[in-house]
Short mmCIF file of C-alpha atoms in Angstrom, two decimals:
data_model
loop_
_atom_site.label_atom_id
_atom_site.label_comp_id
_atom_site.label_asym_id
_atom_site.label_seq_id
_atom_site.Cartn_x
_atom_site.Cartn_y
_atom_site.Cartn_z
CA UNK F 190 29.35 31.57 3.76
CA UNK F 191 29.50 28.12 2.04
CA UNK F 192 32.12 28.21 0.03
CA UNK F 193 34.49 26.10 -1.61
CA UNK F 194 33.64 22.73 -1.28
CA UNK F 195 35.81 20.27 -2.87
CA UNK F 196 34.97 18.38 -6.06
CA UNK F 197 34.69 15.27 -3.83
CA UNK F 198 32.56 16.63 -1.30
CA UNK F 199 29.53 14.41 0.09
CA UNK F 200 27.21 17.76 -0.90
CA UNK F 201 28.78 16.84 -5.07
CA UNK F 202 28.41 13.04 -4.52
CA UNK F 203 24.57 13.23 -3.46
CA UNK F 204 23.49 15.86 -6.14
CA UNK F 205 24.96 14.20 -8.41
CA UNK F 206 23.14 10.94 -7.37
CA UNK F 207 19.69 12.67 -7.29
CA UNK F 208 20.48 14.12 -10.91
CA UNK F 209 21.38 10.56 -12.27
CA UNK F 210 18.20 9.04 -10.54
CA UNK F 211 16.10 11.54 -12.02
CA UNK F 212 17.25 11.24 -15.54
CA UNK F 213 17.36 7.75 -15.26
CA UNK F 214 13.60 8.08 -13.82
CA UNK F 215 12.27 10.51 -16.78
CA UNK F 216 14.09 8.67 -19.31
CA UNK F 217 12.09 5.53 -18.05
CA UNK F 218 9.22 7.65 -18.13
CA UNK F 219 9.71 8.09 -22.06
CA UNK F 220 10.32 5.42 -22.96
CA UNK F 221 7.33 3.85 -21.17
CA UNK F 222 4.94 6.35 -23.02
CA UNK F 223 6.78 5.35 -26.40
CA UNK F 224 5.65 1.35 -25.29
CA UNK F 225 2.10 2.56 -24.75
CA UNK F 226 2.13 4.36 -27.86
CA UNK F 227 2.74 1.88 -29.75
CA UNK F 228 0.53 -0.29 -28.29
CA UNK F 229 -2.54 1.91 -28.27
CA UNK F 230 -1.76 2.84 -32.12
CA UNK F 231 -1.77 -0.93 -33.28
CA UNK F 232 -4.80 -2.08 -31.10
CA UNK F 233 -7.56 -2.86 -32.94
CA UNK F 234 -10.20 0.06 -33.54
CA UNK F 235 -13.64 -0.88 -32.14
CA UNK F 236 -16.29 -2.21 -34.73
CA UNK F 237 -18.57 1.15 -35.04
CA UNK F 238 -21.87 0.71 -32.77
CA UNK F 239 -25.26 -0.60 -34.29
CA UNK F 240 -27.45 2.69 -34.44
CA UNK F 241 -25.01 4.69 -36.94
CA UNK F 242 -24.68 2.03 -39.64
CA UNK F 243 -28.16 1.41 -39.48
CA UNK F 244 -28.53 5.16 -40.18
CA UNK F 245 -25.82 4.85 -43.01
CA UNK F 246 -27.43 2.14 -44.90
CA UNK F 247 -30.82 4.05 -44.87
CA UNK F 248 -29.21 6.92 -46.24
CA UNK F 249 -27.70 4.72 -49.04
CA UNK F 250 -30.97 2.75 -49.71
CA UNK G 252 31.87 24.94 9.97
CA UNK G 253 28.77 25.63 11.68
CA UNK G 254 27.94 27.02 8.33
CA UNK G 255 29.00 23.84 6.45
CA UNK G 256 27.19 21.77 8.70
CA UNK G 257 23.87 23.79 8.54
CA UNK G 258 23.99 24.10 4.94
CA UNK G 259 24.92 19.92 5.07
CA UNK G 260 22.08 18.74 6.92
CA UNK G 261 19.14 21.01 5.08
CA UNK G 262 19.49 21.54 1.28
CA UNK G 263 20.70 18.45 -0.35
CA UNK G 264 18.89 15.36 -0.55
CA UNK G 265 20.00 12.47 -2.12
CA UNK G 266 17.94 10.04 -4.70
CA UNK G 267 17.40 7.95 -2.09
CA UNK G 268 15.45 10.45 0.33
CA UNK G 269 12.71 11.42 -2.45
CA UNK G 270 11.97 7.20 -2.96
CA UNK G 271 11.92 7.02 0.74
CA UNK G 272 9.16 9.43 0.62
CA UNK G 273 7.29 7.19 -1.26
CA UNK G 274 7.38 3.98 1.19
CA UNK G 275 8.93 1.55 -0.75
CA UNK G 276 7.91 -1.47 1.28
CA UNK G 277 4.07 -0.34 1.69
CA UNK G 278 4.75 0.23 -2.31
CA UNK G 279 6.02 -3.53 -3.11
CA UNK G 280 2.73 -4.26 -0.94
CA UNK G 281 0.11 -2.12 -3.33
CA UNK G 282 2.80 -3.42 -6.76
CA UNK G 283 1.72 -7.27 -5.87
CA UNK G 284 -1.79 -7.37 -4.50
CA UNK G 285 -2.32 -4.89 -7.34
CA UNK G 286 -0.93 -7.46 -9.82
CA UNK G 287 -2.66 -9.94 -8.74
CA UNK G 288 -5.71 -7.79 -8.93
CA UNK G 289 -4.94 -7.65 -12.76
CA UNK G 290 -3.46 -11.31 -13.06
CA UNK G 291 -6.77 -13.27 -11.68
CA UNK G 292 -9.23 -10.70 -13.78
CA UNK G 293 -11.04 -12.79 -16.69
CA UNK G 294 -9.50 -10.31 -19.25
CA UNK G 295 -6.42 -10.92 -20.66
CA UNK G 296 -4.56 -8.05 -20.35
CA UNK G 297 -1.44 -6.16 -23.60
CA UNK G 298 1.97 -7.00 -21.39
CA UNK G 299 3.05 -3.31 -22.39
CA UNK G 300 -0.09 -1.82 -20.39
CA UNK G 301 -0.31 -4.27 -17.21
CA UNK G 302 3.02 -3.22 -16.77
CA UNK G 303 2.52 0.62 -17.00
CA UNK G 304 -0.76 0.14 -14.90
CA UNK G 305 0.91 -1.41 -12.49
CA UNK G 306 3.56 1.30 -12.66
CA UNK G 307 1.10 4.01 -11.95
CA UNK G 308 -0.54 2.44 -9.47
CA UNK G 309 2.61 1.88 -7.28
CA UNK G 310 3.30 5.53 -7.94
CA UNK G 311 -0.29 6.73 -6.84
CA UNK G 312 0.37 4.49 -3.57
CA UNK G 313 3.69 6.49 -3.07
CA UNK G 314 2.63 9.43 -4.35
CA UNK G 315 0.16 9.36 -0.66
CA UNK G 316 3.48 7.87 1.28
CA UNK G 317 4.42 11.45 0.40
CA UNK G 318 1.75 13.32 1.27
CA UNK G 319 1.15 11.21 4.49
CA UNK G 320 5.37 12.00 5.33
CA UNK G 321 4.71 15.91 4.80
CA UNK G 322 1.20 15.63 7.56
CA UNK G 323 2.68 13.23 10.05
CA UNK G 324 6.16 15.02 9.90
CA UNK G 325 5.16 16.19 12.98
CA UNK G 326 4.77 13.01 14.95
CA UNK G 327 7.21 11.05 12.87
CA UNK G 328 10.08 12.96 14.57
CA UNK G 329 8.37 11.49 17.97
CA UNK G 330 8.26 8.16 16.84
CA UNK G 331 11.08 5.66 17.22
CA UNK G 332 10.03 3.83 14.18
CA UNK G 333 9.64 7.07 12.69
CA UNK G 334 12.64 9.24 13.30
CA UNK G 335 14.85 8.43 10.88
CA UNK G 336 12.26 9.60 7.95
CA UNK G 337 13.38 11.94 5.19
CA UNK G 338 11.52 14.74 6.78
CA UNK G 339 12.27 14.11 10.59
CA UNK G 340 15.48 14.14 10.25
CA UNK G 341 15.89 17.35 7.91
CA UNK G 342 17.11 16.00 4.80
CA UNK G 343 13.86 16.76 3.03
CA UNK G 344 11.45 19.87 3.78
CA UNK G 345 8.28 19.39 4.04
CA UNK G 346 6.96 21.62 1.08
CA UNK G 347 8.83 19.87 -1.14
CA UNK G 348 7.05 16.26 -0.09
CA UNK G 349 4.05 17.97 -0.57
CA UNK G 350 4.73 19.40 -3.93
CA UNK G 351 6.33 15.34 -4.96
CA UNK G 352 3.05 13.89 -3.45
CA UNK G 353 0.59 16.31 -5.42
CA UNK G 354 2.31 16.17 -8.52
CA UNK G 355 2.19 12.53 -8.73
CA UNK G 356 -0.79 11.87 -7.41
CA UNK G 357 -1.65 14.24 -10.99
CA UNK G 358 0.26 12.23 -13.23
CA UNK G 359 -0.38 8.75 -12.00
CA UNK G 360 -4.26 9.15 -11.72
CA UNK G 361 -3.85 10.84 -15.77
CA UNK G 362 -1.74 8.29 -16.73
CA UNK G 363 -3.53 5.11 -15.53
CA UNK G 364 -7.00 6.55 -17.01
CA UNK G 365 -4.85 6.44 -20.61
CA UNK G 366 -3.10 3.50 -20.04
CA UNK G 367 -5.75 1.33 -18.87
CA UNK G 368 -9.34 3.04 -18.29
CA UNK G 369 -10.47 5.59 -16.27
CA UNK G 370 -12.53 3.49 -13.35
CA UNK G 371 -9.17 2.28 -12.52
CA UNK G 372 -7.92 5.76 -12.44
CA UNK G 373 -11.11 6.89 -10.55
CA UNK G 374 -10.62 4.04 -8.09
CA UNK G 375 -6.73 5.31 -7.40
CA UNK G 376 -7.68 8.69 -7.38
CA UNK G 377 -10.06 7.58 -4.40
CA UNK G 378 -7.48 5.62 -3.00
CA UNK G 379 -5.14 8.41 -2.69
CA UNK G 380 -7.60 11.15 -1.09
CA UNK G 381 -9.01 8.36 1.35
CA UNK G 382 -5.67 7.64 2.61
CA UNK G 383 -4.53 11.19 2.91
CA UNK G 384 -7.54 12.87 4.42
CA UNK G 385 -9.91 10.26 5.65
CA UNK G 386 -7.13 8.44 7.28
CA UNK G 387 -4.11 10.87 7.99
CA UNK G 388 -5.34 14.05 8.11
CA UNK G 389 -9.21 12.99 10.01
CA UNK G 390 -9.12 9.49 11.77
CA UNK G 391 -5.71 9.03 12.82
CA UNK G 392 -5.38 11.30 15.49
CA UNK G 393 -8.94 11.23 16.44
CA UNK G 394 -10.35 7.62 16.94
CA UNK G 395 -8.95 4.17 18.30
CA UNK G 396 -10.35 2.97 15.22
CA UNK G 397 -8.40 4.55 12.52
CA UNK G 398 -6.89 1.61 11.87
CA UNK G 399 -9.65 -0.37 10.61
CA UNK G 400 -11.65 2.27 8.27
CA UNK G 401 -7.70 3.54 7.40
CA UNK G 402 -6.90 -0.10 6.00
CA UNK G 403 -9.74 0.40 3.84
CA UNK G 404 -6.73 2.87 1.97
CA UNK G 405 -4.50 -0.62 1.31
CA UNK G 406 -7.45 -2.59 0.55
CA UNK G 407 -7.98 -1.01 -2.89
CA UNK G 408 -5.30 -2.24 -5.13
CA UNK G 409 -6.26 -5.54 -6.25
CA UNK G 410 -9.39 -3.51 -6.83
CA UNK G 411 -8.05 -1.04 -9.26
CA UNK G 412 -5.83 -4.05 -10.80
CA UNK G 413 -9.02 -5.94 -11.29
CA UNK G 414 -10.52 -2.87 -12.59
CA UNK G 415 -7.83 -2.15 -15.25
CA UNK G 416 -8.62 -5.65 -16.83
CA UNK G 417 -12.12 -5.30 -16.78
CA UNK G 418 -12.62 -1.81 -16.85
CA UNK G 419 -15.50 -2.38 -13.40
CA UNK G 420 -16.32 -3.54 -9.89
CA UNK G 421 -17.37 -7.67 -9.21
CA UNK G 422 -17.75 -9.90 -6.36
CA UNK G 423 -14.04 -11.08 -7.05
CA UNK G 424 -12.48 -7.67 -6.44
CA UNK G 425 -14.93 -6.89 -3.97
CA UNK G 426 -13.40 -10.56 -2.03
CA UNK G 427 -10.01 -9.20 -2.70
CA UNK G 428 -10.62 -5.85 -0.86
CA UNK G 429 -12.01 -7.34 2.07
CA UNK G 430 -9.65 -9.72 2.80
CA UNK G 431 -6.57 -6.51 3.33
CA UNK G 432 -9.65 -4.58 4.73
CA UNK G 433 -10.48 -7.56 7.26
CA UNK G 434 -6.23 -8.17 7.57
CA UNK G 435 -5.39 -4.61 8.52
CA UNK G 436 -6.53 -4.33 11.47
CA UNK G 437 -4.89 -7.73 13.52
CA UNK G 438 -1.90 -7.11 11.48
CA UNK G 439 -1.13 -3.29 13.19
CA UNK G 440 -2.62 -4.42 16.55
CA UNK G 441 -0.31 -6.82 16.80
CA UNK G 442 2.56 -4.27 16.01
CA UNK G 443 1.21 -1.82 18.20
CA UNK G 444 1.24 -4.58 21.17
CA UNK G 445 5.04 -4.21 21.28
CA UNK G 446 5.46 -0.86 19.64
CA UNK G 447 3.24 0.98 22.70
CA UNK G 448 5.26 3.97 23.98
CA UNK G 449 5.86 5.39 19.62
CA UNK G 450 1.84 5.43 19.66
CA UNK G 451 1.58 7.05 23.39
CA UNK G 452 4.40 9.08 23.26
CA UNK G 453 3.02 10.75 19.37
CA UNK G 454 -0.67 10.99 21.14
CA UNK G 455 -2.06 8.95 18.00
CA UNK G 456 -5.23 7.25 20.32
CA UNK G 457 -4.31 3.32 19.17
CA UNK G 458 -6.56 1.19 20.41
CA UNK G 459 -4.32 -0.17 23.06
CA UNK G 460 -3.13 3.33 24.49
CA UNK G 461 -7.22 4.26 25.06
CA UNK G 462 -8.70 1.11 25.31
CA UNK G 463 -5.90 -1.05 26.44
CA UNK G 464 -4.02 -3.84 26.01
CA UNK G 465 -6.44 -6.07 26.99
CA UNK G 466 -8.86 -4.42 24.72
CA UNK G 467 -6.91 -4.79 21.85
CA UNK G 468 -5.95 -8.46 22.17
CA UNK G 469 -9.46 -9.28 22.18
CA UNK G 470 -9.84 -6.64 19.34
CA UNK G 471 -7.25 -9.49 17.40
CA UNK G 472 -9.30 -12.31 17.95
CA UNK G 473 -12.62 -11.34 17.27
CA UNK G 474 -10.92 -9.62 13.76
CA UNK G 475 -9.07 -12.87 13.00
CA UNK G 476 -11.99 -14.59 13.30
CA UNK G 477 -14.37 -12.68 11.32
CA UNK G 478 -11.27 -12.33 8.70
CA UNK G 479 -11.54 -16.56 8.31
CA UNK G 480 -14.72 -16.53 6.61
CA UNK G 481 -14.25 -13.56 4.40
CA UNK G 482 -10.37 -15.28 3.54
CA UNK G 483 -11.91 -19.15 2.92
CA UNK G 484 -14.98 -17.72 1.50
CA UNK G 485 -12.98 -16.63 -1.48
CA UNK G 486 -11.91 -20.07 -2.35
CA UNK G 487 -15.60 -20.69 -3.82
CA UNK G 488 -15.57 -17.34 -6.20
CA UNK G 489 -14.46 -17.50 -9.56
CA UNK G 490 -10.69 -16.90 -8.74
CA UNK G 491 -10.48 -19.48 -6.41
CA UNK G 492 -10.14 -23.18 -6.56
CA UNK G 493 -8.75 -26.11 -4.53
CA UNK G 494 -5.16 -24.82 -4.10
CA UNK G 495 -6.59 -21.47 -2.54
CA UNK G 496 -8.75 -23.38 -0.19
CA UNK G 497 -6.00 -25.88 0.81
CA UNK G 498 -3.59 -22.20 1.05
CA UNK G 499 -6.65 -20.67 2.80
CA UNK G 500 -7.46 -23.14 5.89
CA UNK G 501 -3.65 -23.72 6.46
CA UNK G 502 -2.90 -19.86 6.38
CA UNK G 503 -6.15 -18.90 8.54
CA UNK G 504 -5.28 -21.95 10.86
CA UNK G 505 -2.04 -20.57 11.24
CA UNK G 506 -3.18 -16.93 12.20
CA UNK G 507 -6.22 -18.22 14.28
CA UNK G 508 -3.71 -20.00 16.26
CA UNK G 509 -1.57 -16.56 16.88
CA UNK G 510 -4.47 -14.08 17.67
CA UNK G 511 -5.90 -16.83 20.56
CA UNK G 512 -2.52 -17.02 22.32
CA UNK G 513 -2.27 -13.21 21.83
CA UNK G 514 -5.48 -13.30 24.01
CA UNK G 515 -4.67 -15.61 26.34
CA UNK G 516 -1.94 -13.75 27.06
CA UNK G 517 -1.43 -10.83 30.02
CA UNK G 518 0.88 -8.14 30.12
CA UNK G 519 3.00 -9.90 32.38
CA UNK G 520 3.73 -12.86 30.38
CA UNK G 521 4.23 -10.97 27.43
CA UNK G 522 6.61 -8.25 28.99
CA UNK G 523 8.55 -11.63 30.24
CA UNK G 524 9.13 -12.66 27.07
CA UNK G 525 9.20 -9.31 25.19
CA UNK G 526 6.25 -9.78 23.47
CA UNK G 527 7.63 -13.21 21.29
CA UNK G 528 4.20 -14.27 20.22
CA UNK G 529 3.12 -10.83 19.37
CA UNK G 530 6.03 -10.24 17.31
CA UNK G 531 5.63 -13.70 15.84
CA UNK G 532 2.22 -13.33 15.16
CA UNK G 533 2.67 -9.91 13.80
CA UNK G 534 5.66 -11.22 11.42
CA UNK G 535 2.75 -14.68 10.33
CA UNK G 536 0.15 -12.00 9.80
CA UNK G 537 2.65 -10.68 6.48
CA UNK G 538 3.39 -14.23 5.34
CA UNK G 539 -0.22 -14.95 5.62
CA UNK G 540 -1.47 -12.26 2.81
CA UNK G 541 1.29 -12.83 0.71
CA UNK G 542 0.54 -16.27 1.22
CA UNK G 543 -3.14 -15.90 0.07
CA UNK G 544 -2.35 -13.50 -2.94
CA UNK G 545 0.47 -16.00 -4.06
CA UNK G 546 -2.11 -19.06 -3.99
CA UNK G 547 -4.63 -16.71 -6.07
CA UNK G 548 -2.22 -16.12 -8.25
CA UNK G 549 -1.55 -19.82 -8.90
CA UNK G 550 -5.11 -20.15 -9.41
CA UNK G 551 -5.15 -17.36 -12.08
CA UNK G 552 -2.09 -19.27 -13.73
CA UNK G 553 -4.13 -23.06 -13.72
CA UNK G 554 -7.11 -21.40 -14.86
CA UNK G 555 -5.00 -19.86 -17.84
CA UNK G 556 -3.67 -23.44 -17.90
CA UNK G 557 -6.86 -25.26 -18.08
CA UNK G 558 -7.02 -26.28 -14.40
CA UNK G 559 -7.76 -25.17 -11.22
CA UNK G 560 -11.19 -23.68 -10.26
CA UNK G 561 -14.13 -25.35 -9.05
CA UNK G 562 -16.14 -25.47 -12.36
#
């Protein structure tokens, strides 16, 4: 049986490592998809192609 | 205590086991050819998303380190230079490298088709599946040339940097891939030279456990010389300039020099020396790409400048 293990116990020290490096990795993570975000939202939208504002200014004419 | 011990060397691995699943020095490798890649492109590219593309693509490069670890486990725990990997030496099982590997191969190949576009993302996905089957799983263990269609693997991220600025394929990136593609090859020869009995002892069939030693030094010239045109040659694309030429005829001088006393060399003299000019050769080969990336890269940053460039 594994049992009792001490709070100080190598077993403790390197769980607790991997859960700090994985929160520290998905918290990265977020915040990295916030950056894009907000970069993809404020880019520039691209000028509509030739062929459907032709089309619209027939219609209007 | 037997208990303690057991339950000590199988279950818990630390932070550090899961990033040493993902190669961290073949990753700084793929982060800075990559960024090059995206540095030299004409496109100027947000800060925000060369960053994150350049994020994804080092994690689609480790995300086949881990795949690679959970196939080779069984030779790696042959392997001297191997041993001491996460999954040799039980402090990571297998499945769960596999399940690491797969899941972010997923999310870097999603994520770099909506950070950047998705040829990039095509181009890693690629990456990823030629370096885990074509290479590990099919030519590794069954021809002396894995090597040389398996670099093709670490050839491709300049590629998909150059292909997140400008969204395709061009001579420049094309330059860029052959000259890893056309560097792989020398570069593990050399290792193996010195590193014989891991390769024997795993059965992997390197060129110089079934062709020989002799075979392979020759192997290193002819490369390194067909690798000087391809390396110079790039000097008179549109990333290159006077500063990569200069960088290129030093660097290729340098490595020209290396592979001929390689193959002037027999067994004998080598063994007397324990292989110095391999291992020297082998440690020049890494100075010389970095060396050649680094003087593209100061060609990107003149050109940006005003300078540099041919035209």
């Amino acid at each position: 049986m594994v049992t009792g293990f001490s709070e100080g116990h190598e077993i403790h020290k390197r769980r607790l490592g991997r859960n700090l490096g994985l929160g520290g990795a998905l918290l990265a993570f977020v915040l990295l998809i916030f950056a894009l975000t907000i970069v993809k939202v404020g880019e520039q939208p691209k000028p509509l192609s030739a062929k459907p504002a032709a089309v619209r200014q027939e219609a209007s004419g | 205590m037997t208990d303690i011990r057991a339950f000590d060397q199988t279950g818990e691995a630390g932070f550090r086991d899961y990033v040493a699943l993902l190669k961290p020095r073949v990753m700084s490798l793929v982060v800075f050819t990559a960024l090059v890649g995206l540095l030299v492109a004409p496109v100027p590219v947000h800060p925000v998303i060369a960053v994150a593309s350049i994020l994804f693509i080092a994690l689609g490069g480790g995300a086949s380190g881990a795949l690679n670890m959970w196939w080779d486990s069984d030779i790696d725990q042959i392997m001297r230079r191997t041993c001491a990997r996460p999954i040799p030496a039980g402090r990571v099982e297998p499945r769960e490298a596999l399940g690491l590997g797969l899941a972010l191969s997923l999310i870097s190949v999603a994520m770099l088709g909506l950070a950047a576009n998705w040829v990039a993302a095509g181009l890693l996905a690629f990456t990823i599946f030629f370096y885990v089957v074509i290479y590990s799983m099919w030519l590794k263990r069954t021809t002396p040339q894995n090597i040389v269609i398996g670099g093709a693997a670490g050839a491709f991220p300049p590629m998909i940097g150059w292909a997140c600025a400008t969204g395709g394929i061009s001579l420049e990136s094309v330059a860029m891939f052959m000259l890893i593609f056309m560097w792989t090859p020398p570069h593990f020869w050399s290792l193996a030279l010195f590193m014989n009995d891991d390769y024997s002892n795993a059965g992997v069939p390197m060129l110089t456990v079934t062709h020989g030693r002799k075979s392979a030094r020759t192997h290193i010239l002819v490369y390194t010389i067909l690798l000087t045109p391809v390396a110079v040659g790039t000097a008179f694309t549109s990333i290159g300039g006077g500063v990569y030429l200069a960088a290129s005829l030093v660097l290729s001088a340098g490595f020209l020099r290396g592979a001929w006393r390689i193959w002037k060399r027999d067994e004998a003299v080598a063994e007397a020396d324990k292989y110095a000019v391999e291992k020297k050769t082998f440690r020049f080969s890494l100075i010389y790409l970095a060396g050649l990336f680094a003087a593209l890269l100061a060609e990107g940053v003149l050109h940006h400048l005003g300078l540099g460039g041919w035209w």
